mmCIF file of C-alpha atoms in Angstrom:
data_model
loop_
_atom_site.group_PDB
_atom_site.id
_atom_site.type_symbol
_atom_site.label_atom_id
_atom_site.label_comp_id
_atom_site.label_asym_id
_atom_site.label_seq_id
_atom_site.Cartn_x
_atom_site.Cartn_y
_atom_site.Cartn_z
ATOM 1 C CA MET A 1 -12.719 -19.908 -18.245
ATOM 2 C CA THR A 2 -16.434 -19.333 -18.123
ATOM 3 C CA ARG A 3 -18.207 -21.259 -15.416
ATOM 4 C CA ASP A 4 -21.692 -22.606 -15.914
ATOM 5 C CA VAL A 5 -22.637 -22.648 -12.256
ATOM 6 C CA GLN A 6 -24.892 -19.766 -11.391
ATOM 7 C CA LEU A 7 -24.197 -17.893 -8.217
ATOM 8 C CA THR A 8 -26.964 -18.051 -5.652
ATOM 9 C CA SER A 9 -25.341 -15.488 -3.421
ATOM 10 C CA CYS A 10 -22.116 -13.589 -3.218
ATOM 11 C CA PRO A 11 -20.045 -13.779 -0.065
ATOM 12 C CA THR A 12 -19.065 -10.330 1.136
ATOM 13 C CA GLU A 13 -15.402 -11.187 0.600
ATOM 14 C CA GLN A 14 -16.189 -11.855 -3.052
ATOM 15 C CA LEU A 15 -17.972 -8.518 -3.329
ATOM 16 C CA ILE A 16 -14.992 -6.736 -1.776
ATOM 17 C CA LEU A 17 -12.701 -8.252 -4.368
ATOM 18 C CA PHE A 18 -15.208 -7.388 -7.071
ATOM 19 C CA HIS A 19 -15.301 -3.792 -5.874
ATOM 20 C CA TYR A 20 -11.501 -3.587 -6.088
ATOM 21 C CA ALA A 21 -11.417 -5.352 -9.474
ATOM 22 C CA GLU A 22 -9.365 -8.179 -8.033
ATOM 23 C CA LEU A 23 -11.382 -11.064 -9.455
ATOM 24 C CA ASP A 24 -10.315 -12.908 -12.548
ATOM 25 C CA GLU A 25 -12.344 -12.356 -15.674
ATOM 26 C CA GLY A 26 -14.627 -15.340 -15.253
ATOM 27 C CA ASP A 27 -15.457 -14.690 -11.622
ATOM 28 C CA CYS A 28 -15.889 -11.001 -12.286
ATOM 29 C CA ARG A 29 -18.421 -11.623 -15.036
ATOM 30 C CA GLN A 30 -20.291 -14.103 -12.882
ATOM 31 C CA VAL A 31 -20.575 -11.716 -9.947
ATOM 32 C CA GLU A 32 -21.587 -8.897 -12.224
ATOM 33 C CA GLN A 33 -24.398 -10.927 -13.730
ATOM 34 C CA HIS A 34 -25.559 -12.134 -10.327
ATOM 35 C CA VAL A 35 -25.574 -8.675 -8.779
ATOM 36 C CA GLN A 36 -27.726 -7.420 -11.621
ATOM 37 C CA GLN A 37 -30.337 -10.029 -10.784
ATOM 38 C CA CYS A 38 -30.052 -10.306 -6.994
ATOM 39 C CA ARG A 39 -31.398 -7.438 -4.932
ATOM 40 C CA ALA A 40 -29.787 -8.608 -1.681
ATOM 41 C CA CYS A 41 -26.311 -8.788 -3.190
ATOM 42 C CA ARG A 42 -26.861 -5.519 -4.980
ATOM 43 C CA ALA A 43 -27.727 -3.891 -1.657
ATOM 44 C CA GLU A 44 -24.720 -5.484 0.020
ATOM 45 C CA LEU A 45 -22.381 -4.193 -2.685
ATOM 46 C CA SER A 46 -23.923 -0.766 -2.452
ATOM 47 C CA SER A 47 -23.464 -0.744 1.330
ATOM 48 C CA LEU A 48 -19.814 -1.723 0.969
ATOM 49 C CA ARG A 49 -19.174 1.034 -1.517
ATOM 50 C CA GLU A 50 -20.854 3.558 0.703
ATOM 51 C CA VAL A 51 -18.534 2.709 3.583
ATOM 52 C CA LEU A 52 -15.411 2.766 1.453
ATOM 53 C CA ALA A 53 -16.393 6.040 -0.164
ATOM 54 C CA GLN A 54 -16.413 7.682 3.258
ATOM 55 C CA VAL A 55 -12.822 6.813 4.046
ATOM 56 C CA PRO A 56 -10.939 10.078 3.483
ATOM 57 C CA THR A 57 -8.471 9.651 0.701
ATOM 58 C CA ALA A 58 -6.979 13.014 -0.042
ATOM 59 C CA VAL A 59 -3.910 14.541 1.477
ATOM 60 C CA PRO A 60 -2.849 18.069 0.592
ATOM 61 C CA GLU A 61 -0.456 18.110 -2.304
ATOM 62 C CA LEU A 62 3.079 19.333 -1.818
ATOM 63 C CA THR A 63 4.070 22.401 -3.793
ATOM 64 C CA ALA A 64 6.966 22.405 -6.213
ATOM 65 C CA GLY A 65 9.028 24.392 -3.716
ATOM 66 C CA GLU A 66 8.332 21.907 -0.945
ATOM 67 C CA LEU A 67 9.308 19.016 -3.144
ATOM 68 C CA GLN A 68 12.500 20.795 -4.152
ATOM 69 C CA ARG A 69 13.396 21.417 -0.529
ATOM 70 C CA PHE A 70 12.728 17.808 0.288
ATOM 71 C CA SER A 71 14.921 16.659 -2.586
ATOM 72 C CA SER A 72 17.757 18.928 -1.420
ATOM 73 C CA ARG A 73 17.381 17.553 2.073
ATOM 74 C CA VAL A 74 17.789 13.999 0.813
ATOM 75 C CA MET A 75 20.799 14.848 -1.346
ATOM 76 C CA GLN A 76 22.526 16.542 1.567
ATOM 77 C CA GLN A 77 22.201 13.387 3.618
ATOM 78 C CA LEU A 78 24.026 11.211 1.121
ATOM 79 C CA PRO A 79 27.188 9.561 2.470
ATOM 80 C CA ARG A 80 30.045 12.034 1.991
ATOM 81 C CA ARG A 81 32.672 9.605 0.815
ATOM 82 C CA GLN A 82 30.659 8.912 -2.287
ATOM 83 C CA ARG A 83 30.219 12.560 -3.183
ATOM 84 C CA PHE A 84 33.754 13.322 -4.331
ATOM 85 C CA ASN A 85 35.352 12.342 -7.576
ATOM 86 C CA ARG A 86 38.877 11.248 -6.689
ATOM 87 C CA PRO A 87 40.568 12.024 -9.963
ATOM 88 C CA VAL A 88 39.244 15.587 -9.832
ATOM 89 C CA LEU A 89 40.415 16.001 -6.258
ATOM 90 C CA GLY A 90 43.836 14.605 -7.079
ATOM 91 C CA TRP A 91 44.330 16.961 -10.012
ATOM 92 C CA ALA A 92 43.031 19.909 -8.019
ATOM 93 C CA LEU A 93 45.578 19.295 -5.288
ATOM 94 C CA ALA A 94 48.353 18.785 -7.771
ATOM 95 C CA GLY A 95 47.402 22.046 -9.446
ATOM 96 C CA ALA A 96 47.401 23.907 -6.141
ATOM 97 C CA VAL A 97 50.844 22.556 -5.330
ATOM 98 C CA ALA A 98 52.165 23.614 -8.717
ATOM 99 C CA VAL A 99 50.873 27.153 -8.250
ATOM 100 C CA LEU A 100 52.426 27.442 -4.812
ATOM 101 C CA LEU A 101 55.732 26.151 -6.087
ATOM 102 C CA ALA A 102 55.689 28.596 -8.961
ATOM 103 C CA LEU A 103 55.068 31.484 -6.605
ATOM 104 C CA ASN A 104 57.931 30.488 -4.379
ATOM 105 C CA LEU A 105 60.355 29.878 -7.187
ATOM 106 C CA ASN A 106 59.845 33.480 -8.217
ATOM 107 C CA ALA A 107 60.862 34.683 -4.798
ATOM 108 C CA PRO A 108 64.407 36.092 -4.514
ATOM 109 C CA VAL A 109 67.010 33.421 -3.766
ATOM 110 C CA GLU A 110 68.726 35.761 -1.366
ATOM 111 C CA THR A 111 65.979 35.232 1.144
ATOM 112 C CA LEU A 112 67.346 31.755 1.763
ATOM 113 C CA ILE A 113 70.805 32.967 2.706
ATOM 114 C CA PRO A 114 70.284 35.640 5.321
ATOM 115 C CA ALA A 115 73.993 36.622 5.408
ATOM 116 C CA GLN A 116 73.959 37.734 1.803
ATOM 117 C CA VAL A 117 70.948 39.932 2.145
ATOM 118 C CA SER A 118 71.072 43.431 3.410
ATOM 119 C CA MET A 119 68.539 43.886 6.082
ATOM 120 C CA PRO A 120 67.888 47.511 6.306
ATOM 121 C CA MET A 121 64.737 47.231 8.315
ATOM 122 C CA PRO A 122 63.200 44.743 10.849
ATOM 123 C CA MET A 123 60.184 44.309 8.570
ATOM 124 C CA MET A 124 62.388 42.777 5.896
ATOM 125 C CA ALA A 125 63.667 40.220 8.400
ATOM 126 C CA GLU A 126 60.124 39.227 9.296
ATOM 127 C CA GLN A 127 59.275 38.890 5.619
ATOM 128 C CA GLU A 128 62.246 36.604 5.148
ATOM 129 C CA MET A 129 61.092 34.386 7.952
ATOM 130 C CA VAL A 130 57.646 34.141 6.420
ATOM 131 C CA ASN A 131 59.155 33.238 3.049
ATOM 132 C CA GLN A 132 61.259 30.538 4.638
ATOM 133 C CA LEU A 133 58.245 29.090 6.408
ATOM 134 C CA GLU A 134 56.301 29.008 3.156
ATOM 135 C CA LEU A 135 59.152 27.219 1.485
ATOM 136 C CA LEU A 136 59.268 24.674 4.274
ATOM 137 C CA GLN A 137 55.568 24.108 3.900
ATOM 138 C CA ASN A 138 56.010 23.674 0.187
ATOM 139 C CA LEU A 139 58.746 21.138 0.818
ATOM 140 C CA ASP A 140 56.140 19.076 2.687
ATOM 141 C CA LEU A 141 53.843 19.408 -0.275
ATOM 142 C CA LEU A 142 56.662 18.457 -2.599
ATOM 143 C CA GLU A 143 57.156 15.250 -0.680
ATOM 144 C CA ASN A 144 53.476 14.446 -1.120
ATOM 145 C CA LEU A 145 53.428 15.398 -4.780
ATOM 146 C CA ASP A 146 54.383 11.896 -5.825
ATOM 147 C CA LEU A 147 51.475 10.544 -3.826
ATOM 148 C CA LEU A 148 49.080 13.080 -5.322
ATOM 149 C CA GLN A 149 50.167 12.224 -8.817
ATOM 150 C CA GLN A 150 49.658 8.538 -8.079
ATOM 151 C CA LEU A 151 46.122 9.227 -6.850
ATOM 152 C CA ALA A 152 45.375 11.263 -9.941
ATOM 153 C CA SER A 153 46.629 8.569 -12.274
ATOM 154 C CA ARG A 154 44.568 5.853 -10.600
ATOM 155 C CA GLY A 155 41.361 7.687 -11.333
ATOM 156 C CA MET B 1 7.255 -5.483 -21.704
ATOM 157 C CA ALA B 2 5.706 -2.233 -20.625
ATOM 158 C CA ARG B 3 4.090 -2.454 -17.226
ATOM 159 C CA SER B 4 2.083 0.685 -17.089
ATOM 160 C CA ARG B 5 -1.201 -0.420 -15.608
ATOM 161 C CA CYS B 6 -3.289 2.616 -15.014
ATOM 162 C CA ARG B 7 -6.322 1.203 -13.330
ATOM 163 C CA ILE B 8 -8.717 4.058 -13.174
ATOM 164 C CA ASP B 9 -11.740 1.899 -12.689
ATOM 165 C CA GLY B 10 -13.790 4.426 -10.787
ATOM 166 C CA GLN B 11 -14.605 1.960 -8.061
ATOM 167 C CA GLY B 12 -11.727 1.174 -5.854
ATOM 168 C CA GLY B 13 -7.992 1.470 -6.186
ATOM 169 C CA CYS B 14 -8.062 4.112 -8.832
ATOM 170 C CA GLY B 15 -4.978 5.579 -10.338
ATOM 171 C CA TYR B 16 -2.357 2.902 -9.796
ATOM 172 C CA ALA B 17 0.403 3.127 -12.346
ATOM 173 C CA LEU B 18 4.118 2.580 -12.346
ATOM 174 C CA TRP B 19 5.775 5.902 -11.925
ATOM 175 C CA MET B 20 8.036 5.537 -14.897
ATOM 176 C CA ASP B 21 8.383 3.007 -17.665
ATOM 177 C CA GLU B 22 10.561 -0.016 -17.145
ATOM 178 C CA ASN B 23 13.311 1.056 -19.541
ATOM 179 C CA THR B 24 13.753 4.462 -17.953
ATOM 180 C CA GLU B 25 13.851 2.810 -14.566
ATOM 181 C CA LYS B 26 16.552 0.382 -15.682
ATOM 182 C CA ILE B 27 18.685 3.161 -17.150
ATOM 183 C CA LEU B 28 18.413 5.235 -13.994
ATOM 184 C CA LEU B 29 19.228 2.229 -11.857
ATOM 185 C CA THR B 30 22.397 1.460 -13.822
ATOM 186 C CA GLN B 31 23.533 5.065 -13.624
ATOM 187 C CA ILE B 32 22.906 5.240 -9.896
ATOM 188 C CA GLN B 33 24.815 2.006 -9.392
ATOM 189 C CA ASN B 34 27.707 3.633 -11.254
ATOM 190 C CA GLY B 35 27.670 6.477 -8.752
ATOM 191 C CA ASP B 36 25.774 9.079 -10.773
ATOM 192 C CA GLU B 37 24.210 11.384 -8.188
ATOM 193 C CA GLY B 38 22.302 13.282 -10.832
ATOM 194 C CA SER B 39 20.343 10.152 -11.688
ATOM 195 C CA PHE B 40 19.612 9.533 -8.036
ATOM 196 C CA GLU B 41 18.319 13.058 -7.684
ATOM 197 C CA ALA B 42 16.116 12.522 -10.738
ATOM 198 C CA LEU B 43 14.694 9.442 -9.063
ATOM 199 C CA VAL B 44 14.022 11.349 -5.850
ATOM 200 C CA ASN B 45 12.264 14.090 -7.800
ATOM 201 C CA ALA B 46 10.155 11.565 -9.686
ATOM 202 C CA TYR B 47 9.004 9.564 -6.683
ATOM 203 C CA SER B 48 8.936 11.963 -3.726
ATOM 204 C CA ALA B 49 5.423 13.299 -4.069
ATOM 205 C CA ARG B 50 3.876 9.871 -4.366
ATOM 206 C CA LEU B 51 5.866 8.340 -1.538
ATOM 207 C CA ILE B 52 5.325 11.252 0.827
ATOM 208 C CA GLY B 53 1.577 11.106 0.211
ATOM 209 C CA MET B 54 1.627 7.393 0.871
ATOM 210 C CA ALA B 55 3.684 7.708 4.036
ATOM 211 C CA TRP B 56 1.497 10.573 5.218
ATOM 212 C CA ARG B 57 -1.575 8.364 5.012
ATOM 213 C CA MET B 58 0.184 5.468 6.671
ATOM 214 C CA VAL B 59 1.463 7.272 9.729
ATOM 215 C CA GLY B 60 -1.027 10.121 9.902
ATOM 216 C CA ASN B 61 1.206 13.170 9.815
ATOM 217 C CA ARG B 62 3.397 14.883 7.294
ATOM 218 C CA GLU B 63 6.548 15.352 9.344
ATOM 219 C CA ASP B 64 6.906 11.691 10.188
ATOM 220 C CA GLY B 65 5.906 10.788 6.650
ATOM 221 C CA GLU B 66 8.695 12.901 5.170
ATOM 222 C CA ASP B 67 11.237 11.481 7.609
ATOM 223 C CA LEU B 68 10.264 7.974 6.604
ATOM 224 C CA VAL B 69 10.525 8.766 2.897
ATOM 225 C CA GLN B 70 13.915 10.399 3.389
ATOM 226 C CA GLU B 71 15.122 7.302 5.200
ATOM 227 C CA THR B 72 13.674 5.171 2.399
ATOM 228 C CA PHE B 73 15.705 6.964 -0.251
ATOM 229 C CA LEU B 74 18.877 6.859 1.826
ATOM 230 C CA ARG B 75 18.538 3.145 2.446
ATOM 231 C CA MET B 76 17.918 2.587 -1.209
ATOM 232 C CA TYR B 77 21.043 4.564 -2.079
ATOM 233 C CA LYS B 78 23.220 2.714 0.408
ATOM 234 C CA ASN B 79 22.050 -0.684 -0.807
ATOM 235 C CA ILE B 80 21.742 0.034 -4.500
ATOM 236 C CA ALA B 81 24.736 -2.129 -5.363
ATOM 237 C CA LYS B 82 22.987 -5.158 -3.858
ATOM 238 C CA PHE B 83 19.764 -4.657 -5.805
ATOM 239 C CA ARG B 84 19.432 -7.586 -8.170
ATOM 240 C CA GLY B 85 16.402 -6.417 -10.119
ATOM 241 C CA ASP B 86 14.119 -9.256 -8.977
ATOM 242 C CA SER B 87 11.405 -6.661 -8.526
ATOM 243 C CA SER B 88 10.911 -3.220 -9.981
ATOM 244 C CA LEU B 89 12.569 -0.232 -8.384
ATOM 245 C CA SER B 90 9.192 1.134 -7.362
ATOM 246 C CA THR B 91 8.263 -2.128 -5.609
ATOM 247 C CA TRP B 92 11.560 -2.032 -3.784
ATOM 248 C CA LEU B 93 10.900 1.523 -2.636
ATOM 249 C CA TYR B 94 7.420 0.563 -1.489
ATOM 250 C CA ARG B 95 8.883 -2.364 0.407
ATOM 251 C CA ILE B 96 11.424 -0.247 2.262
ATOM 252 C CA LEU B 97 8.854 2.417 3.058
ATOM 253 C CA THR B 98 6.208 0.020 4.336
ATOM 254 C CA ARG B 99 8.733 -1.712 6.582
ATOM 255 C CA LEU B 100 9.779 1.617 8.035
ATOM 256 C CA ALA B 101 6.148 2.656 8.446
ATOM 257 C CA ILE B 102 5.241 -0.632 10.151
ATOM 258 C CA ASP B 103 8.106 -0.194 12.609
ATOM 259 C CA HIS B 104 7.089 3.394 13.215
ATOM 260 C CA LEU B 105 3.458 2.499 13.889
ATOM 261 C CA ARG B 106 4.390 -0.331 16.209
ATOM 262 C CA ARG B 107 6.644 1.967 18.189
ATOM 263 C CA GLN B 108 3.851 4.530 18.409
ATOM 264 C CA LYS B 109 1.380 1.941 19.684
ATOM 265 C CA LEU B 110 3.884 0.669 22.201
ATOM 266 C CA LYS B 111 4.509 4.187 23.461
ATOM 267 C CA GLN B 112 0.782 4.700 23.915
ATOM 268 C CA LYS B 113 0.448 1.454 25.813
ATOM 269 C CA ILE B 114 3.381 2.232 28.070
ATOM 270 C CA PHE B 115 2.035 5.685 28.746
ATOM 271 C CA PHE B 116 -1.351 4.230 29.576
ATOM 272 C CA LEU B 117 0.041 1.585 31.939
ATOM 273 C CA ARG B 118 2.300 3.973 33.816
ATOM 274 C CA ASN B 119 -0.464 6.336 34.790
ATOM 275 C CA THR B 120 -3.039 6.006 37.555
ATOM 276 C CA GLU B 121 -6.764 5.774 37.128
ATOM 277 C CA ASP B 122 -7.122 9.395 38.149
ATOM 278 C CA ASP B 123 -5.151 10.534 35.169
ATOM 279 C CA LEU B 124 -6.976 11.545 32.076
ATOM 280 C CA ASP B 125 -7.307 8.983 29.352
ATOM 281 C CA PRO B 126 -4.224 9.497 27.204
ATOM 282 C CA LEU B 127 -6.045 8.370 24.104
ATOM 283 C CA GLU B 128 -8.430 11.243 24.588
ATOM 284 C CA GLN B 129 -5.748 13.723 25.505
ATOM 285 C CA ALA B 130 -2.950 12.792 23.120
ATOM 286 C CA ALA B 131 -2.840 14.811 19.970
ATOM 287 C CA ASP B 132 -4.290 12.709 17.248
ATOM 288 C CA PRO B 133 -2.464 13.644 14.089
ATOM 289 C CA ARG B 134 -5.093 11.921 12.016
ATOM 290 C CA ALA B 135 -7.703 14.373 13.221
ATOM 291 C CA ASN B 136 -5.775 17.514 12.351
ATOM 292 C CA PRO B 137 -8.041 19.326 9.914
ATOM 293 C CA GLY B 138 -5.155 21.410 8.718
ATOM 294 C CA GLU B 139 -3.440 18.372 7.272
ATOM 295 C CA ILE B 140 -6.095 15.828 6.290
ATOM 296 C CA TYR B 141 -9.328 16.466 4.433
ATOM 297 C CA LEU B 142 -12.131 14.968 6.471
ATOM 298 C CA ALA B 143 -15.598 14.190 5.273
ATOM 299 C CA GLY B 144 -17.426 15.015 8.447
ATOM 300 C CA GLU B 145 -17.686 12.944 11.571
ATOM 301 C CA ALA B 146 -17.871 9.641 9.678
ATOM 302 C CA GLY B 147 -14.630 10.364 7.915
ATOM 303 C CA ARG B 148 -12.882 11.252 11.135
ATOM 304 C CA LYS B 149 -14.161 8.140 12.881
ATOM 305 C CA LEU B 150 -13.108 5.911 10.023
ATOM 306 C CA THR B 151 -9.672 7.462 9.950
ATOM 307 C CA LYS B 152 -9.279 6.859 13.676
ATOM 308 C CA ALA B 153 -10.622 3.357 13.272
ATOM 309 C CA LEU B 154 -7.984 2.644 10.663
ATOM 310 C CA GLY B 155 -5.378 3.579 13.225
ATOM 311 C CA ARG B 156 -6.737 0.933 15.577
ATOM 312 C CA LEU B 157 -6.383 -1.853 13.063
ATOM 313 C CA PRO B 158 -3.454 -4.233 13.388
ATOM 314 C CA VAL B 159 -0.565 -2.712 11.516
ATOM 315 C CA ARG B 160 -0.515 -5.225 8.676
ATOM 316 C CA GLN B 161 -4.231 -4.824 8.018
ATOM 317 C CA GLN B 162 -3.714 -1.072 7.961
ATOM 318 C CA MET B 163 -0.909 -1.439 5.459
ATOM 319 C CA VAL B 164 -2.868 -3.744 3.181
ATOM 320 C CA PHE B 165 -5.901 -1.487 3.250
ATOM 321 C CA ASN B 166 -3.844 1.657 2.595
ATOM 322 C CA LEU B 167 -1.932 0.078 -0.243
ATOM 323 C CA ARG B 168 -5.071 -1.263 -1.898
ATOM 324 C CA HIS B 169 -7.563 1.469 -1.205
ATOM 325 C CA HIS B 170 -5.404 4.582 -1.350
ATOM 326 C CA GLU B 171 -2.456 3.578 -3.469
ATOM 327 C CA GLY B 172 -4.358 1.239 -5.763
ATOM 328 C CA LEU B 173 -1.740 -1.479 -5.719
ATOM 329 C CA PRO B 174 -3.018 -4.849 -6.955
ATOM 330 C CA LEU B 175 -3.159 -7.470 -4.223
ATOM 331 C CA LYS B 176 -0.444 -9.468 -5.943
ATOM 332 C CA GLU B 177 1.856 -6.452 -5.793
ATOM 333 C CA ILE B 178 0.984 -5.857 -2.145
ATOM 334 C CA ALA B 179 1.910 -9.460 -1.428
ATOM 335 C CA GLY B 180 5.307 -8.812 -2.986
ATOM 336 C CA VAL B 181 5.822 -5.583 -1.074
ATOM 337 C CA LEU B 182 4.855 -7.031 2.294
ATOM 338 C CA GLU B 183 6.303 -10.456 1.526
ATOM 339 C CA LEU B 184 3.064 -12.255 2.284
ATOM 340 C CA GLU B 185 0.966 -14.807 0.448
ATOM 341 C CA VAL B 186 -1.806 -13.371 -1.713
ATOM 342 C CA GLY B 187 -4.369 -15.281 0.337
ATOM 343 C CA THR B 188 -3.086 -13.632 3.509
ATOM 344 C CA VAL B 189 -3.285 -10.220 1.886
ATOM 345 C CA LYS B 190 -6.891 -10.891 0.874
ATOM 346 C CA ALA B 191 -7.713 -11.950 4.423
ATOM 347 C CA HIS B 192 -6.191 -8.742 5.820
ATOM 348 C CA LEU B 193 -8.195 -6.655 3.360
ATOM 349 C CA HIS B 194 -11.450 -8.404 4.227
ATOM 350 C CA ARG B 195 -10.901 -7.961 7.955
ATOM 351 C CA ALA B 196 -10.027 -4.302 7.514
ATOM 352 C CA VAL B 197 -13.155 -3.607 5.460
ATOM 353 C CA HIS B 198 -15.372 -5.564 7.890
ATOM 354 C CA PHE B 199 -13.959 -3.578 10.783
ATOM 355 C CA LEU B 200 -14.576 -0.261 9.078
ATOM 356 C CA ARG B 201 -18.145 -1.238 8.243
ATOM 357 C CA LYS B 202 -18.772 -2.157 11.840
ATOM 358 C CA GLU B 203 -17.311 1.145 13.054
ATOM 359 C CA LEU B 204 -19.497 3.138 10.716
ATOM 360 C CA LYS B 205 -22.559 1.112 11.686
ATOM 361 C CA ASP B 206 -21.829 1.767 15.369
ATOM 362 C CA LEU B 207 -21.446 5.448 14.645
ATOM 363 C CA GLN B 208 -24.688 5.603 12.703
ATOM 364 C CA GLY B 209 -26.406 3.616 15.426
ATOM 365 C CA GLY B 210 -25.074 5.999 18.038
ATOM 366 C CA LEU B 211 -26.197 9.081 16.180
ATOM 367 C CA SER B 212 -29.715 7.853 15.479
#
């Protein structure tokens, strides 16, 4: 809304807002017209701008590499529990279990029944023990397979 | 409604603009809320440079500025589910960052005061001896003695006046936006800006009076 009252002087606060383009349209036009006619206010505005122009504004820009490093830094700090996709993890574990089972099923059955196996050398006996241990470990995994499949199906 | 308000007016507060359009921001926000890390990384890439520059000016050195911006992004990520969209994402980021910067500056001032009080009169003035990150020519471009004095003077302002001045003068945020970021009335923001500018004028006048 245009105001008919002519400004006789501009308070410095008004000039600051004018400088920063924070006045509404009507006030802005009024100040602009007044400043054009009033030497004192023109000088005051000029003095304000001179001060503000001397405030250093620039900071060195970051390079693309620096920004990339910063971004990586932020991503690495993200909470861990939100970084993994459960269905993927569940299927990965289930797959690993299946592979281990397949490997052990291919092993000779005789290794489970020591009496039926000829043990020509001590090394064979050690190998049998290792095979038995692996099977025991796989039995643990087998027990958890149901749980893993449940996790995978939940998604 | 598009909110890109590039106010390159050549006088004060030049260059303010939203960093991305409202629709893109909304899409990213939804994806981040659904757990999409790629979208979060895109947001970090889009806003880092601006926020680091802003934090750098607020606290006076790059290292602290980057730490504050990192913390800003992490807080945003942790609280993204609670974000209701009452303000834009950029305003929210500004708000988090300014709060962190205000806390940081207050802690710094307190440390200086404590250091000053715990030392005897024979000790050297810590304000003269302490490294002033604002005066490091390797990090901040200074326009001569006046520029350096004004930068130091800014550091002596009350924290809220500093924030208002930085956000208006350097970042070009409209006063209404600053009020939203700092959760103040617009009238209070205007008062802070006036006091900051008056103070800087007085400092420069004193300097010019001292040199003549």
